[in-house]
Short mmCIF file of N, CA and C in Angstrom, two decimals:
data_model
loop_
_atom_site.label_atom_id
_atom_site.label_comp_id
_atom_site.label_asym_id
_atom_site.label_seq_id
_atom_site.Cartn_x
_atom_site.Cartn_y
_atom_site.Cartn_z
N UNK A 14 0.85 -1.18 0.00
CA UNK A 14 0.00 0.00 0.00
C UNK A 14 0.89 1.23 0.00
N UNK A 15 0.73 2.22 -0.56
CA UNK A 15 1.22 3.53 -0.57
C UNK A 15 0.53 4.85 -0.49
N UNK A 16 1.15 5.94 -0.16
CA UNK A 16 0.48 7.00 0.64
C UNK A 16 1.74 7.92 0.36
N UNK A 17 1.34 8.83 -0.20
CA UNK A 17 1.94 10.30 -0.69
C UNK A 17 2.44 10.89 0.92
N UNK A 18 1.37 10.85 2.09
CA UNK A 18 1.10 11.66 2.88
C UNK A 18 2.02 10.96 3.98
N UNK A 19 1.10 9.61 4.72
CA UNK A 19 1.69 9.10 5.76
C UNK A 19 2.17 8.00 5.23
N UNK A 20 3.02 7.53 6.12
CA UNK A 20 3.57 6.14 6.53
C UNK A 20 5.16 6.42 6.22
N UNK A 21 5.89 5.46 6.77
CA UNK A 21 7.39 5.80 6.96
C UNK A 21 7.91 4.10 6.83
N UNK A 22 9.41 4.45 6.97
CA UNK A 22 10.33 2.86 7.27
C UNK A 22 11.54 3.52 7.85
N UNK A 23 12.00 2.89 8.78
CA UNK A 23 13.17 3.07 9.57
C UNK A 23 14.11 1.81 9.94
N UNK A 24 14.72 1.78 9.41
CA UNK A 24 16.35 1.01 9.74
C UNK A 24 16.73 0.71 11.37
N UNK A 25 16.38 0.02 12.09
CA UNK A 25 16.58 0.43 13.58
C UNK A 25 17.27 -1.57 13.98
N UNK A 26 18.69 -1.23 14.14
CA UNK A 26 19.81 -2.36 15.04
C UNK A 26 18.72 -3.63 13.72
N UNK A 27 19.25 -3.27 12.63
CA UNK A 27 19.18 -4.85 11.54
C UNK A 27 17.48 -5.16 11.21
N UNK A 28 16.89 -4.41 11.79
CA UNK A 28 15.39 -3.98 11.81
C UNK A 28 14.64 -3.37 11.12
N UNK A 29 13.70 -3.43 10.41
CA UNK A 29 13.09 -2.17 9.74
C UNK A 29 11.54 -2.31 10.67
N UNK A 30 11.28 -0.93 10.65
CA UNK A 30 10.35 -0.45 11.45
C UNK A 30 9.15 -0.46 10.51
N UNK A 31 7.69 -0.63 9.88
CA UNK A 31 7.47 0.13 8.72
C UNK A 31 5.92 0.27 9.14
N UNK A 32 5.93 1.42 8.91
CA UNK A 32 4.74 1.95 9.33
C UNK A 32 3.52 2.18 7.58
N UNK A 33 2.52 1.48 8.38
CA UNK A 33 1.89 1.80 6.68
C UNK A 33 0.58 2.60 6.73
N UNK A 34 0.75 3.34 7.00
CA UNK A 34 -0.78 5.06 7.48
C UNK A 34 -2.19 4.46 6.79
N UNK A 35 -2.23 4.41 5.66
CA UNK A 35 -3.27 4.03 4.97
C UNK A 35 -3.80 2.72 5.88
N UNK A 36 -3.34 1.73 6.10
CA UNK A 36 -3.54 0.32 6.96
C UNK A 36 -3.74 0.34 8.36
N UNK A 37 -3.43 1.49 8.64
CA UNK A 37 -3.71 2.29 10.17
C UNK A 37 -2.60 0.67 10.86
N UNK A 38 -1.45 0.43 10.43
CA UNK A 38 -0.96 -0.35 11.17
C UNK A 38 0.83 -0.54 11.19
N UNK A 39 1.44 -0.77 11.89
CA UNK A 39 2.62 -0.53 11.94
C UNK A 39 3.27 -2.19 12.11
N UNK A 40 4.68 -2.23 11.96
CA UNK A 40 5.31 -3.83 12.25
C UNK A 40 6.53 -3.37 12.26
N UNK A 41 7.38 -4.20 13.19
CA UNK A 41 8.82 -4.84 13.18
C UNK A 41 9.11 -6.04 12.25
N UNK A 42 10.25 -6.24 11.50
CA UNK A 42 10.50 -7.01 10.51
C UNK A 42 12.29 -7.46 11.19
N UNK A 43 12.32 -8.78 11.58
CA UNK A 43 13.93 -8.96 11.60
C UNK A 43 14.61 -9.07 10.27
N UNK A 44 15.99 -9.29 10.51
CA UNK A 44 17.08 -9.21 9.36
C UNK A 44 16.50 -10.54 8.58
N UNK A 45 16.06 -11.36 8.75
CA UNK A 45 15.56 -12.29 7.92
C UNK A 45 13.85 -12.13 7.22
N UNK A 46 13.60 -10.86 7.71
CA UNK A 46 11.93 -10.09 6.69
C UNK A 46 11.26 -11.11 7.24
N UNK A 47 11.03 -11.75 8.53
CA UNK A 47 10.24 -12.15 9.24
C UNK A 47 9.51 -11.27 9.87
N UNK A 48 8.13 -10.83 10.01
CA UNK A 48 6.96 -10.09 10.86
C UNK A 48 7.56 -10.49 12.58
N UNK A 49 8.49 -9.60 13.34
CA UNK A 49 7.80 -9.80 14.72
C UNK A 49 7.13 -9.56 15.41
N UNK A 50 6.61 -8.54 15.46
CA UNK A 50 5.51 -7.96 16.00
C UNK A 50 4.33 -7.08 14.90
N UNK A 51 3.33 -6.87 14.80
CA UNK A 51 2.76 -6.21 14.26
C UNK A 51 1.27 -5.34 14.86
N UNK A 52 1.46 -4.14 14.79
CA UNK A 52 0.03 -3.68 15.70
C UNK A 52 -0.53 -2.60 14.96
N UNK A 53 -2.20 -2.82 15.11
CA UNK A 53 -3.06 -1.98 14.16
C UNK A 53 -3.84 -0.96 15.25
N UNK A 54 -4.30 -0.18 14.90
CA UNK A 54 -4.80 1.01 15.28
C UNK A 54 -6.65 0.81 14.83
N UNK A 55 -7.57 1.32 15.57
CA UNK A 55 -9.08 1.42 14.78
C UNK A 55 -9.39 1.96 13.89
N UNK A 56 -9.77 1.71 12.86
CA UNK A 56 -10.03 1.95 11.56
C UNK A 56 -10.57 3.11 11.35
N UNK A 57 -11.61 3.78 12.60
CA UNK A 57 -12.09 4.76 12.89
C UNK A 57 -11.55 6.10 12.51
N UNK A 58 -9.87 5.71 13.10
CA UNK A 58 -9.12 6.51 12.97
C UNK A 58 -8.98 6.79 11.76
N UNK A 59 -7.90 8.25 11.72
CA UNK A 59 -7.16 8.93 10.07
C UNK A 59 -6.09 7.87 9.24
N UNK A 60 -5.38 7.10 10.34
CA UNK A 60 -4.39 6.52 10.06
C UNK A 60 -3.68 6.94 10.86
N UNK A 61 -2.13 6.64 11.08
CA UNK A 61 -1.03 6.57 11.52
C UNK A 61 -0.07 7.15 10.71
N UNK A 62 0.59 8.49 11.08
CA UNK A 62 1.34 9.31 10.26
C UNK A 62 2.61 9.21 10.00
N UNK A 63 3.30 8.47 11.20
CA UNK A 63 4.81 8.28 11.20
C UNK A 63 4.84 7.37 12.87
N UNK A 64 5.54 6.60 12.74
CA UNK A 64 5.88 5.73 14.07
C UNK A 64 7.67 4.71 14.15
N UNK A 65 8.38 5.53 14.86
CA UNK A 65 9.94 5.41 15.12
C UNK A 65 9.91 4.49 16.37
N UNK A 66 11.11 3.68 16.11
CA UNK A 66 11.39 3.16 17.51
C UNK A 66 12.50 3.67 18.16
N UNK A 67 12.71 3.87 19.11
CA UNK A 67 13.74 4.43 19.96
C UNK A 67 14.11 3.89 21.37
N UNK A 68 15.54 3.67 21.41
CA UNK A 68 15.78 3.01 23.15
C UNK A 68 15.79 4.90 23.65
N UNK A 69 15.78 4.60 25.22
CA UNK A 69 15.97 5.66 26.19
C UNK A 69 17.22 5.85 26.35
N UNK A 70 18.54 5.03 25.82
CA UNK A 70 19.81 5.33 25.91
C UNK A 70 20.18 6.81 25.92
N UNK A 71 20.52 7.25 27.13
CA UNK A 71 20.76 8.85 27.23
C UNK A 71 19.69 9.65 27.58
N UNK A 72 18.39 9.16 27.54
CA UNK A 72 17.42 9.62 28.43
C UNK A 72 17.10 9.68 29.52
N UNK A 73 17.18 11.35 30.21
CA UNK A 73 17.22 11.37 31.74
C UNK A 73 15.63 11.71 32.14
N UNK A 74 15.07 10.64 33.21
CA UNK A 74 13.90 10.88 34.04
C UNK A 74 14.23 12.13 35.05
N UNK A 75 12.77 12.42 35.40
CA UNK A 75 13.18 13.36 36.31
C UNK A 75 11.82 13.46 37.24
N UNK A 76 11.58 13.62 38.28
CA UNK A 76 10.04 13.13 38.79
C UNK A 76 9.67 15.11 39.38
N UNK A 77 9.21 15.50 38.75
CA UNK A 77 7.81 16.76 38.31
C UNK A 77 6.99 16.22 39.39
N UNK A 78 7.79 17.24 40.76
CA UNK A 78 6.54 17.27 42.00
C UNK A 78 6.08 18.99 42.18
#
């Protein structure tokens, strides 16, 4: 499926991320283009515009009293 507007793919540690907007649904793919995970959104919705994965490596908490 393709979309001018949304959806993305990202390269992440031998991974591609790929988000498909129109399908309102996103997946992880290992180095062998095996599906590991895959998760959809309600149809209800616009779609899904862009979706990155990211570790917290270097991300500082901070607790907002």
């Amino acid at each position: 499926d393709r979309s001018d507007y949304i959806g993305n793919v990202q390269h992440y540690d031998n991974h591609l991320i790929v988000d498909s907007g129109n399908k309102s649904s996103f997946a992880e793919y290992g180095s062998d283009n095996k599906v590991i995970a895959k998760y959809e959104v309600e149809q209800d919705l616009w779609g899904i515009y862009r979706c990155y994965k990211e570790d917290f490596f270097g991300f500082y908490f901070y607790d907002a009293i």
